[in-house]
Short mmCIF file of C-alpha atoms in Angstrom, two decimals:
data_model
loop_
_atom_site.label_atom_id
_atom_site.label_comp_id
_atom_site.label_asym_id
_atom_site.label_seq_id
_atom_site.Cartn_x
_atom_site.Cartn_y
_atom_site.Cartn_z
CA MET N 1 -15.57 4.29 15.31
CA SER N 2 -14.73 7.43 13.29
CA LYS N 3 -18.24 7.40 11.78
CA GLU N 4 -19.75 7.67 15.27
CA LEU N 5 -17.34 10.47 16.21
CA ILE N 6 -18.26 12.32 13.02
CA LYS N 7 -21.98 12.01 13.74
CA GLU N 8 -21.53 13.12 17.33
CA LYS N 9 -19.48 16.21 16.47
CA LEU N 10 -21.66 17.30 13.54
CA ASN N 11 -24.82 16.87 15.60
CA LYS N 12 -23.31 18.84 18.49
CA PHE N 13 -22.24 21.85 16.40
CA GLY N 14 -25.52 21.75 14.51
CA SER N 15 -27.58 21.68 17.71
CA GLU N 16 -25.63 24.70 18.97
CA LYS N 17 -26.15 26.44 15.60
CA GLU N 18 -22.41 26.95 15.57
CA PRO N 19 -21.04 27.83 12.10
CA PHE N 20 -18.47 25.21 11.10
CA LEU N 21 -16.56 23.62 8.23
CA PHE N 22 -16.51 19.87 7.68
CA VAL N 23 -14.17 17.82 5.48
CA LEU N 24 -14.93 14.09 5.34
CA SER N 25 -12.92 11.42 3.54
CA TYR N 26 -14.48 8.94 1.11
CA ASP N 27 -14.64 6.09 3.63
CA LEU N 28 -15.11 8.35 6.71
CA SER N 29 -11.81 7.13 8.15
CA LYS N 30 -10.54 10.73 8.24
CA PHE N 31 -12.35 13.94 9.05
CA TYR N 32 -11.86 17.58 9.94
CA ILE N 33 -14.70 19.41 11.67
CA GLN N 34 -13.94 22.86 13.02
CA LYS N 35 -15.74 26.04 14.02
CA LEU N 36 -15.29 28.75 11.41
CA SER N 37 -14.04 31.06 14.17
CA GLU N 38 -11.18 28.64 14.89
CA LEU N 39 -10.28 27.61 11.35
CA SER N 40 -6.61 26.92 10.59
CA THR N 41 -4.90 29.35 8.21
CA ASN N 42 -3.81 26.30 6.20
CA ILE N 43 -7.43 25.67 5.22
CA LYS N 44 -9.28 27.88 2.72
CA TYR N 45 -12.56 27.35 0.92
CA LYS N 46 -15.15 28.86 -1.40
CA LEU N 47 -18.71 27.63 -1.77
CA ASP N 48 -21.10 28.26 -4.64
CA SER N 49 -18.90 30.95 -6.14
CA LYS N 50 -19.75 32.35 -9.56
CA GLU N 51 -17.37 31.12 -12.21
CA ASP N 52 -15.49 33.92 -13.93
CA LEU N 53 -14.38 33.80 -17.53
CA LEU N 54 -11.29 31.70 -18.06
CA THR N 55 -8.02 33.56 -18.39
CA LYS N 56 -5.74 33.01 -21.37
CA THR N 57 -2.88 31.87 -19.14
CA LYS N 58 -1.05 28.91 -20.63
CA ILE N 59 -0.48 26.24 -18.00
CA VAL N 60 1.93 23.37 -18.49
CA LEU N 61 0.40 20.22 -17.01
CA GLU N 62 2.16 16.95 -17.77
CA LYS N 63 0.19 13.74 -17.20
CA PHE N 64 1.52 10.24 -16.54
CA PRO N 65 -1.64 8.08 -16.48
CA ILE N 66 -1.93 4.35 -15.99
CA THR N 67 -1.43 2.43 -19.24
CA PHE N 68 -4.33 1.39 -21.41
CA GLU N 69 -3.45 -2.25 -20.64
CA GLU N 70 -3.72 -1.61 -16.89
CA TYR N 71 -7.02 0.22 -17.35
CA LYS N 72 -8.36 -2.58 -19.58
CA LYS N 73 -7.83 -5.17 -16.84
CA GLU N 74 -9.97 -3.15 -14.44
CA PHE N 75 -12.55 -2.32 -17.10
CA ASP N 76 -12.90 -6.00 -18.14
CA PHE N 77 -13.24 -7.06 -14.50
CA LEU N 78 -16.07 -4.55 -14.09
CA GLN N 79 -17.85 -5.82 -17.19
CA GLU N 80 -17.83 -9.31 -15.67
CA GLU N 81 -19.30 -7.94 -12.44
CA ILE N 82 -22.00 -6.17 -14.47
CA LYS N 83 -22.83 -9.42 -16.33
CA LYS N 84 -23.19 -11.18 -12.96
CA GLY N 85 -25.64 -8.49 -11.84
CA ASN N 86 -23.42 -7.32 -8.98
CA THR N 87 -23.34 -3.73 -10.27
CA TYR N 88 -25.06 -1.77 -13.01
CA LEU N 89 -23.06 1.44 -12.74
CA CYS N 90 -19.61 1.69 -11.18
CA ASN N 91 -17.50 4.83 -10.91
CA LEU N 92 -13.97 3.63 -11.66
CA THR N 93 -11.17 6.04 -10.67
CA ALA N 94 -7.39 6.17 -10.86
CA LYS N 95 -4.45 8.11 -9.43
CA THR N 96 -2.32 9.88 -12.04
CA LYS N 97 1.07 11.45 -11.42
CA ILE N 98 1.25 14.98 -12.82
CA ARG N 99 3.94 17.62 -13.19
CA THR N 100 3.38 21.36 -13.01
CA SER N 101 5.45 24.31 -11.82
CA LEU N 102 2.49 25.60 -9.82
CA SER N 103 2.17 25.05 -6.08
CA LEU N 104 -1.10 23.84 -4.58
CA ASP N 105 -1.63 27.33 -3.14
CA GLU N 106 -1.18 28.87 -6.60
CA ILE N 107 -3.60 26.37 -8.08
CA TYR N 108 -6.21 27.18 -5.42
CA GLU N 109 -5.89 30.93 -5.94
CA ASN N 110 -6.14 30.77 -9.73
CA VAL N 111 -8.54 27.97 -10.68
CA HIS N 112 -12.13 28.83 -11.54
CA ALA N 113 -14.64 26.51 -9.89
CA LYS N 114 -17.98 26.60 -8.12
CA PHE N 115 -16.51 24.89 -5.04
CA LYS N 116 -12.87 25.12 -3.96
CA LEU N 117 -10.94 23.78 -0.98
CA ARG N 118 -7.28 24.11 -0.01
CA PHE N 119 -6.45 21.70 2.80
CA LYS N 120 -3.16 21.16 4.59
CA LYS N 121 -3.03 19.31 7.89
CA GLU N 122 -0.34 16.88 9.00
CA GLU N 123 0.19 14.38 6.15
CA ASP N 124 -2.85 15.53 4.18
CA ASN N 125 -2.02 18.20 1.61
CA PHE N 126 -4.44 18.73 -1.28
CA VAL N 127 -6.55 21.10 -3.33
CA CYS N 128 -9.88 20.42 -5.01
CA PHE N 129 -11.90 22.57 -7.39
CA SER N 130 -15.21 20.84 -7.84
CA PRO N 131 -18.16 21.69 -10.09
CA GLU N 132 -20.43 19.28 -8.18
CA ARG N 133 -22.59 20.12 -5.18
CA PHE N 134 -23.33 17.26 -2.79
CA VAL N 135 -26.32 18.46 -0.76
CA GLU N 136 -27.79 21.82 0.13
CA ILE N 137 -30.16 22.24 3.09
CA LYS N 138 -32.31 25.33 3.54
CA ASP N 139 -35.84 26.11 4.72
CA ASN N 140 -36.22 22.55 6.09
CA LYS N 141 -35.62 21.02 2.65
CA ILE N 142 -32.63 19.05 1.35
CA PHE N 143 -31.53 19.26 -2.27
CA THR N 144 -29.02 17.23 -4.25
CA TYR N 145 -27.85 17.77 -7.82
CA PRO N 146 -26.25 14.68 -9.39
CA MET N 147 -23.97 15.36 -12.37
CA LYS N 148 -23.57 12.55 -14.91
CA GLY N 149 -22.78 13.05 -18.57
CA THR N 150 -20.17 15.37 -20.05
CA ILE N 151 -19.37 16.57 -23.58
CA ASP N 152 -17.08 19.18 -25.14
CA ALA N 153 -19.21 22.28 -25.71
CA SER N 154 -17.40 23.05 -28.97
CA ILE N 155 -18.78 19.93 -30.68
CA SER N 156 -21.54 20.71 -33.17
CA ASN N 157 -24.99 19.97 -31.64
CA ALA N 158 -23.25 18.96 -28.39
CA GLU N 159 -26.36 19.43 -26.23
CA SER N 160 -28.54 17.28 -28.49
CA ILE N 161 -25.85 14.59 -28.71
CA ILE N 162 -25.38 14.23 -24.95
CA LEU N 163 -29.11 14.32 -24.14
CA ASN N 164 -29.89 11.66 -26.76
CA ASP N 165 -27.02 9.32 -25.92
CA LYS N 166 -28.59 6.09 -24.60
CA LYS N 167 -25.58 5.13 -22.49
CA GLU N 168 -25.48 8.57 -20.84
CA LEU N 169 -29.25 8.51 -20.27
CA ALA N 170 -29.06 5.10 -18.58
CA GLU N 171 -26.13 6.15 -16.38
CA HIS N 172 -27.78 9.40 -15.33
CA THR N 173 -31.12 7.71 -14.64
CA MET N 174 -29.47 5.12 -12.39
CA VAL N 175 -27.73 7.82 -10.33
CA VAL N 176 -30.94 9.85 -9.99
CA ASP N 177 -32.81 6.74 -8.83
CA LEU N 178 -30.06 5.94 -6.32
CA LEU N 179 -30.10 9.45 -4.86
CA ARG N 180 -33.91 9.49 -4.69
CA ASN N 181 -33.66 6.38 -2.54
CA ASP N 182 -30.88 7.95 -0.43
CA LEU N 183 -32.95 11.08 0.28
CA GLY N 184 -35.88 8.83 1.17
CA ILE N 185 -33.82 7.46 4.07
CA ILE N 186 -33.59 10.84 5.80
CA GLY N 187 -36.50 12.85 4.35
CA LYS N 188 -40.09 12.77 3.14
CA ASN N 189 -41.88 13.81 -0.06
CA VAL N 190 -38.90 13.04 -2.30
CA ARG N 191 -39.26 14.52 -5.76
CA VAL N 192 -37.22 15.06 -8.91
CA ASN N 193 -37.64 18.76 -9.60
CA ASP N 194 -35.69 18.92 -12.85
CA PHE N 195 -34.45 15.88 -14.80
CA ARG N 196 -31.36 16.20 -17.03
CA TYR N 197 -30.72 19.87 -17.55
CA ILE N 198 -27.53 21.30 -19.04
CA GLU N 199 -24.89 23.32 -17.20
CA THR N 200 -21.72 24.81 -18.69
CA ILE N 201 -18.49 24.35 -16.73
CA ASN N 202 -14.95 25.58 -17.32
CA ALA N 203 -12.38 22.87 -18.04
CA GLY N 204 -8.97 24.33 -18.62
CA ASP N 205 -8.69 25.54 -22.20
CA LYS N 206 -12.26 24.60 -23.12
CA LYS N 207 -15.84 24.50 -21.88
CA LEU N 208 -17.86 21.38 -21.12
CA LEU N 209 -21.58 20.75 -21.08
CA GLN N 210 -22.55 18.80 -17.96
CA VAL N 211 -25.89 17.02 -17.49
CA SER N 212 -27.43 17.51 -14.04
CA SER N 213 -30.70 16.84 -12.23
CA SER N 214 -32.31 18.38 -9.15
CA ILE N 215 -33.84 16.21 -6.39
CA SER N 216 -35.33 17.35 -3.07
CA ALA N 217 -36.97 16.07 0.10
CA ASP N 218 -38.56 17.58 3.21
CA LEU N 219 -36.76 17.47 6.56
CA GLN N 220 -37.90 17.94 10.16
CA ASN N 221 -37.76 21.45 11.62
CA ASN N 222 -34.90 20.37 13.91
CA TRP N 223 -32.75 18.98 11.08
CA ASN N 224 -29.78 21.01 12.36
CA GLU N 225 -29.63 18.67 15.39
CA GLU N 226 -29.30 15.69 13.02
CA ILE N 227 -26.64 16.92 10.57
CA GLY N 228 -24.31 14.05 11.44
CA ASN N 229 -27.03 11.43 10.98
CA ILE N 230 -28.12 13.00 7.69
CA LEU N 231 -24.68 13.24 6.08
CA THR N 232 -23.35 9.85 7.18
CA SER N 233 -26.58 8.19 5.98
CA LEU N 234 -25.99 9.59 2.49
CA LEU N 235 -22.27 8.78 2.24
CA PRO N 236 -20.41 7.74 0.23
CA ALA N 237 -22.01 9.84 -2.51
CA GLY N 238 -23.93 7.87 -5.11
CA SER N 239 -22.48 9.81 -8.02
CA ILE N 240 -18.93 8.64 -7.27
CA THR N 241 -19.71 5.02 -6.31
CA GLY N 242 -22.56 3.49 -8.32
CA THR N 243 -25.57 1.25 -7.94
CA PRO N 244 -26.42 -0.83 -6.03
CA LYS N 245 -24.26 1.25 -3.73
CA LYS N 246 -23.23 -1.27 -1.06
CA LYS N 247 -22.11 -3.97 -3.49
CA THR N 248 -20.49 -1.46 -5.85
CA VAL N 249 -18.41 -0.01 -3.00
CA GLU N 250 -17.20 -3.53 -2.19
CA ILE N 251 -16.19 -4.06 -5.84
CA LEU N 252 -14.30 -0.76 -5.91
CA GLU N 253 -12.38 -1.72 -2.75
CA LYS N 254 -11.11 -4.84 -4.53
CA LEU N 255 -10.49 -3.18 -7.87
CA GLU N 256 -8.91 0.23 -7.29
CA ASP N 257 -5.24 -0.19 -6.42
CA TYR N 258 -4.89 3.02 -4.40
CA ASN N 259 -6.54 4.77 -1.47
CA ARG N 260 -9.09 7.42 -2.47
CA ASP N 261 -8.61 9.06 0.93
CA PHE N 262 -10.25 12.53 0.84
CA TYR N 263 -10.86 12.28 -2.92
CA THR N 264 -14.60 11.75 -3.59
CA GLY N 265 -15.34 12.61 0.03
CA ILE N 266 -17.25 15.81 0.78
CA PHE N 267 -16.64 19.23 2.30
CA GLY N 268 -19.06 21.94 3.29
CA VAL N 269 -20.20 24.59 5.71
CA PHE N 270 -23.12 24.97 8.11
CA ASP N 271 -23.54 28.72 8.71
CA GLY N 272 -25.98 28.41 11.62
CA GLU N 273 -29.10 28.38 9.44
CA LYS N 274 -28.35 26.52 6.22
CA LEU N 275 -25.85 23.98 4.92
CA ASP N 276 -24.02 23.69 1.61
CA SER N 277 -21.53 21.05 0.51
CA SER N 278 -19.58 19.66 -2.42
CA VAL N 279 -18.24 16.33 -3.64
CA MET N 280 -14.44 16.49 -3.68
CA ILE N 281 -13.66 15.79 -7.33
CA ARG N 282 -11.11 17.57 -9.57
CA PHE N 283 -8.58 16.72 -6.89
CA ILE N 284 -4.79 17.14 -6.62
CA GLU N 285 -2.72 15.92 -3.67
CA GLU N 286 0.96 16.33 -2.88
CA ASP N 287 2.97 13.74 -0.98
CA ILE N 288 5.85 14.32 1.43
CA ASN N 289 8.35 14.10 -1.47
CA GLY N 290 6.65 16.95 -3.30
CA ASP N 291 5.17 14.72 -6.01
CA LYS N 292 1.69 15.68 -7.19
CA PHE N 293 -1.12 13.27 -8.08
CA TYR N 294 -4.45 13.97 -9.75
CA LYS N 295 -7.34 11.61 -9.02
CA SER N 296 -10.07 11.19 -11.65
CA GLY N 297 -12.54 8.71 -13.07
CA GLY N 298 -15.88 8.02 -14.68
CA GLY N 299 -18.97 5.84 -14.58
CA ILE N 300 -18.86 2.41 -16.25
CA THR N 301 -21.98 0.59 -17.50
CA CYS N 302 -22.57 -2.38 -19.82
CA ASP N 303 -22.73 0.08 -22.75
CA SER N 304 -19.43 1.78 -21.99
CA ASN N 305 -16.80 2.04 -24.71
CA ILE N 306 -13.38 1.31 -23.23
CA LEU N 307 -11.50 3.76 -25.48
CA ASN N 308 -13.90 6.57 -24.59
CA GLU N 309 -13.75 5.80 -20.87
CA TYR N 310 -9.95 5.69 -20.83
CA GLN N 311 -9.80 9.00 -22.65
CA GLU N 312 -12.33 10.53 -20.22
CA LEU N 313 -10.12 9.51 -17.30
CA ILE N 314 -7.27 11.48 -18.89
CA ASP N 315 -9.39 14.42 -20.11
CA LYS N 316 -10.66 15.04 -16.59
CA ILE N 317 -7.10 15.88 -15.53
CA TYR N 318 -7.06 19.62 -16.10
CA LEU N 319 -6.70 23.02 -14.45
CA PRO N 320 -9.57 25.46 -15.18
CA PHE N 321 -7.60 28.70 -15.35
#
């Protein structure tokens, strides 16, 4: 039911060329769609901002992740599903309790990220600072930029290592193929404009090299009247689920022992002419008791090394100050 309400509202605002913000949860069970002129003061955002140099501020961030034994059970289960052919790439995530003296407002104001959102409404209270765009629509074309493959930039020959890693190549190729198919549902003349290029992103006290690709498709001239249909057809995002998408989502529902909620959903803005949006990763939520939780994860394939994947889950818990 909520999916239909989301489509209806997005299509209505788009048809009216009314500038608005949208925040959609991973499973579309929750949503916030509001005109920019009527936006709550408890909601702040930045889209496609230029990342400044990191400050030298020392931030204390304590992490209390799931144990390796707990992670191994989920990892081994996924490997069995891969052997059965039920999934080839699955983005396994976890919820980690963290401790920091900073409030969510302070985190929002100080983190450096391309996309930022501070959201507080009723029981939902979170901040995300994402490096990953979901889709961008302009001049009757839709673009998506999947990010898969990360390495510490300080490692010698880091770019060569990540681009020549067979596991990373396979994972990235699968996501690109999935998103090509997704864009083919709502557009024509789908093309991969740039395959596996390197971007540098800030990650707390270090820099990471991130492998991305650019994919586009043509849309109808009246695409603004179909924003709801377009977005809901593409969700959940391929980069944070896996392939084949439908079966992989079913596996994740059985496997992950927590509710993703708004984490790995999307947020964005339609300004009356063009649309930009981000996948909600690098995500911290606060519960009613004041406890903070960081949600993170990574893609698992048949070639994944469990020690590396467990460490990646923990390494992705950071504040890019």
